[in-house]
GROMACS .gro file of C-alpha atoms in nm:
model
  118
    1UNK     CA    1  -0.135   0.222  -1.297
    2UNK     CA    2   0.139   0.451  -1.419
    3UNK     CA    3   0.359   0.338  -1.128
    4UNK     CA    4   0.365  -0.018  -1.267
    5UNK     CA    5   0.482   0.072  -1.619
    6UNK     CA    6   0.862   0.081  -1.549
    7UNK     CA    7   0.845  -0.256  -1.375
    8UNK     CA    8   0.662  -0.400  -1.674
    9UNK     CA    9   0.920  -0.271  -1.919
   10UNK     CA   10   1.197  -0.427  -1.709
   11UNK     CA   11   1.016  -0.761  -1.728
   12UNK     CA   12   1.120  -0.793  -2.092
   13UNK     CA   13   1.485  -0.759  -1.991
   14UNK     CA   14   1.427  -1.004  -1.706
   15UNK     CA   15   1.307  -1.277  -1.935
   16UNK     CA   16   1.605  -1.224  -2.168
   17UNK     CA   17   1.846  -1.261  -1.875
   18UNK     CA   18   1.669  -1.566  -1.739
   19UNK     CA   19   1.662  -1.735  -2.079
   20UNK     CA   20   2.035  -1.675  -2.120
   21UNK     CA   21   2.098  -1.883  -1.807
   22UNK     CA   22   2.196  -1.607  -1.563
   23UNK     CA   23   2.003  -1.757  -1.274
   24UNK     CA   24   2.268  -1.878  -1.027
   25UNK     CA   25   2.211  -1.579  -0.799
   26UNK     CA   26   1.840  -1.533  -0.869
   27UNK     CA   27   1.522  -1.642  -0.698
   28UNK     CA   28   1.171  -1.687  -0.830
   29UNK     CA   29   0.910  -1.529  -0.602
   30UNK     CA   30   0.556  -1.657  -0.652
   31UNK     CA   31   0.212  -1.600  -0.501
   32UNK     CA   32   0.266  -1.225  -0.483
   33UNK     CA   33  -0.033  -0.994  -0.444
   34UNK     CA   34  -0.108  -0.796  -0.761
   35UNK     CA   35  -0.022  -0.471  -0.584
   36UNK     CA   36   0.330  -0.585  -0.487
   37UNK     CA   37   0.592  -0.309  -0.471
   38UNK     CA   38   0.952  -0.352  -0.591
   39UNK     CA   39   1.094  -0.134  -0.314
   40UNK     CA   40   0.912  -0.331  -0.043
   41UNK     CA   41   1.034  -0.659  -0.192
   42UNK     CA   42   1.391  -0.525  -0.213
   43UNK     CA   43   1.370  -0.435   0.157
   44UNK     CA   44   1.235  -0.781   0.247
   45UNK     CA   45   1.502  -0.969   0.051
   46UNK     CA   46   1.785  -0.747   0.171
   47UNK     CA   47   1.740  -0.922   0.510
   48UNK     CA   48   1.925  -1.224   0.367
   49UNK     CA   49   2.183  -1.063   0.137
   50UNK     CA   50   2.278  -0.784  -0.100
   51UNK     CA   51   2.000  -0.740  -0.357
   52UNK     CA   52   2.115  -0.631  -0.702
   53UNK     CA   53   1.768  -0.613  -0.862
   54UNK     CA   54   1.400  -0.695  -0.813
   55UNK     CA   55   1.175  -0.735  -1.116
   56UNK     CA   56   0.799  -0.772  -1.100
   57UNK     CA   57   0.666  -0.956  -1.405
   58UNK     CA   58   0.374  -0.797  -1.589
   59UNK     CA   59   0.143  -0.903  -1.868
   60UNK     CA   60   0.270  -0.769  -2.202
   61UNK     CA   61  -0.071  -0.653  -2.317
   62UNK     CA   62  -0.247  -0.531  -2.002
   63UNK     CA   63   0.068  -0.421  -1.813
   64UNK     CA   64  -0.085  -0.570  -1.498
   65UNK     CA   65   0.135  -0.763  -1.258
   66UNK     CA   66   0.118  -1.139  -1.296
   67UNK     CA   67   0.177  -1.229  -0.932
   68UNK     CA   68   0.543  -1.326  -0.948
   69UNK     CA   69   0.886  -1.167  -0.957
   70UNK     CA   70   1.257  -1.237  -0.974
   71UNK     CA   71   1.515  -1.112  -0.729
   72UNK     CA   72   1.890  -1.113  -0.795
   73UNK     CA   73   2.155  -1.128  -0.524
   74UNK     CA   74   2.531  -1.070  -0.523
   75UNK     CA   75   2.600  -1.433  -0.433
   76UNK     CA   76   2.444  -1.777  -0.435
   77UNK     CA   77   2.464  -1.807  -0.054
   78UNK     CA   78   2.203  -1.529  -0.033
   79UNK     CA   79   1.979  -1.729  -0.267
   80UNK     CA   80   1.998  -2.026  -0.032
   81UNK     CA   81   1.926  -1.806   0.272
   82UNK     CA   82   1.625  -1.651   0.095
   83UNK     CA   83   1.482  -1.994   0.016
   84UNK     CA   84   1.539  -2.119   0.372
   85UNK     CA   85   1.435  -1.808   0.565
   86UNK     CA   86   1.176  -1.630   0.351
   87UNK     CA   87   0.980  -1.907   0.178
   88UNK     CA   88   0.616  -1.899   0.301
   89UNK     CA   89   0.667  -1.563   0.475
   90UNK     CA   90   0.355  -1.346   0.464
   91UNK     CA   91   0.375  -1.038   0.241
   92UNK     CA   92   0.069  -0.811   0.212
   93UNK     CA   93  -0.164  -1.089   0.320
   94UNK     CA   94  -0.020  -1.370   0.106
   95UNK     CA   95   0.237  -1.640   0.179
   96UNK     CA   96   0.503  -1.595  -0.085
   97UNK     CA   97   0.671  -1.891  -0.253
   98UNK     CA   98   1.046  -1.872  -0.310
   99UNK     CA   99   1.258  -2.104  -0.519
  100UNK     CA  100   1.573  -2.087  -0.727
  101UNK     CA  101   1.496  -1.904  -1.052
  102UNK     CA  102   1.577  -2.211  -1.265
  103UNK     CA  103   1.333  -2.430  -1.074
  104UNK     CA  104   1.063  -2.159  -1.063
  105UNK     CA  105   1.070  -2.122  -1.439
  106UNK     CA  106   1.033  -2.494  -1.494
  107UNK     CA  107   0.741  -2.541  -1.256
  108UNK     CA  108   0.440  -2.706  -1.419
  109UNK     CA  109   0.238  -2.448  -1.609
  110UNK     CA  110  -0.129  -2.437  -1.691
  111UNK     CA  111  -0.044  -2.453  -2.059
  112UNK     CA  112  -0.097  -2.192  -2.328
  113UNK     CA  113   0.112  -1.887  -2.405
  114UNK     CA  114   0.336  -1.723  -2.149
  115UNK     CA  115   0.113  -1.420  -2.107
  116UNK     CA  116  -0.227  -1.579  -2.064
  117UNK     CA  117  -0.421  -1.414  -1.783
  118UNK     CA  118  -0.646  -1.625  -1.566
   0.00000   0.00000   0.00000
């Protein structure tokens, strides 16, 4: 939808930041429903610390959400609180998975290019 387009454009910036190693205050959020909303996620994660950004990751070609996001906090203590307090919390019918951004990026993949759908 049109609402998803800005989030998808930000995903390109997200990957550039993550690749540059700026992950100390970031979490990887997996198992998100495909209709996840950045504002709702920001509200959820603000329970554990000051959120500086939330970025839903979208497929480059289809612009559809890929089911994961990154959330940045002001400090690493908030990252730890998010992992401890919000991992496996239900969000829109799904139990979200939270990990440090570094670890989330290096999780075993199903192979293929980064934007394969399916």
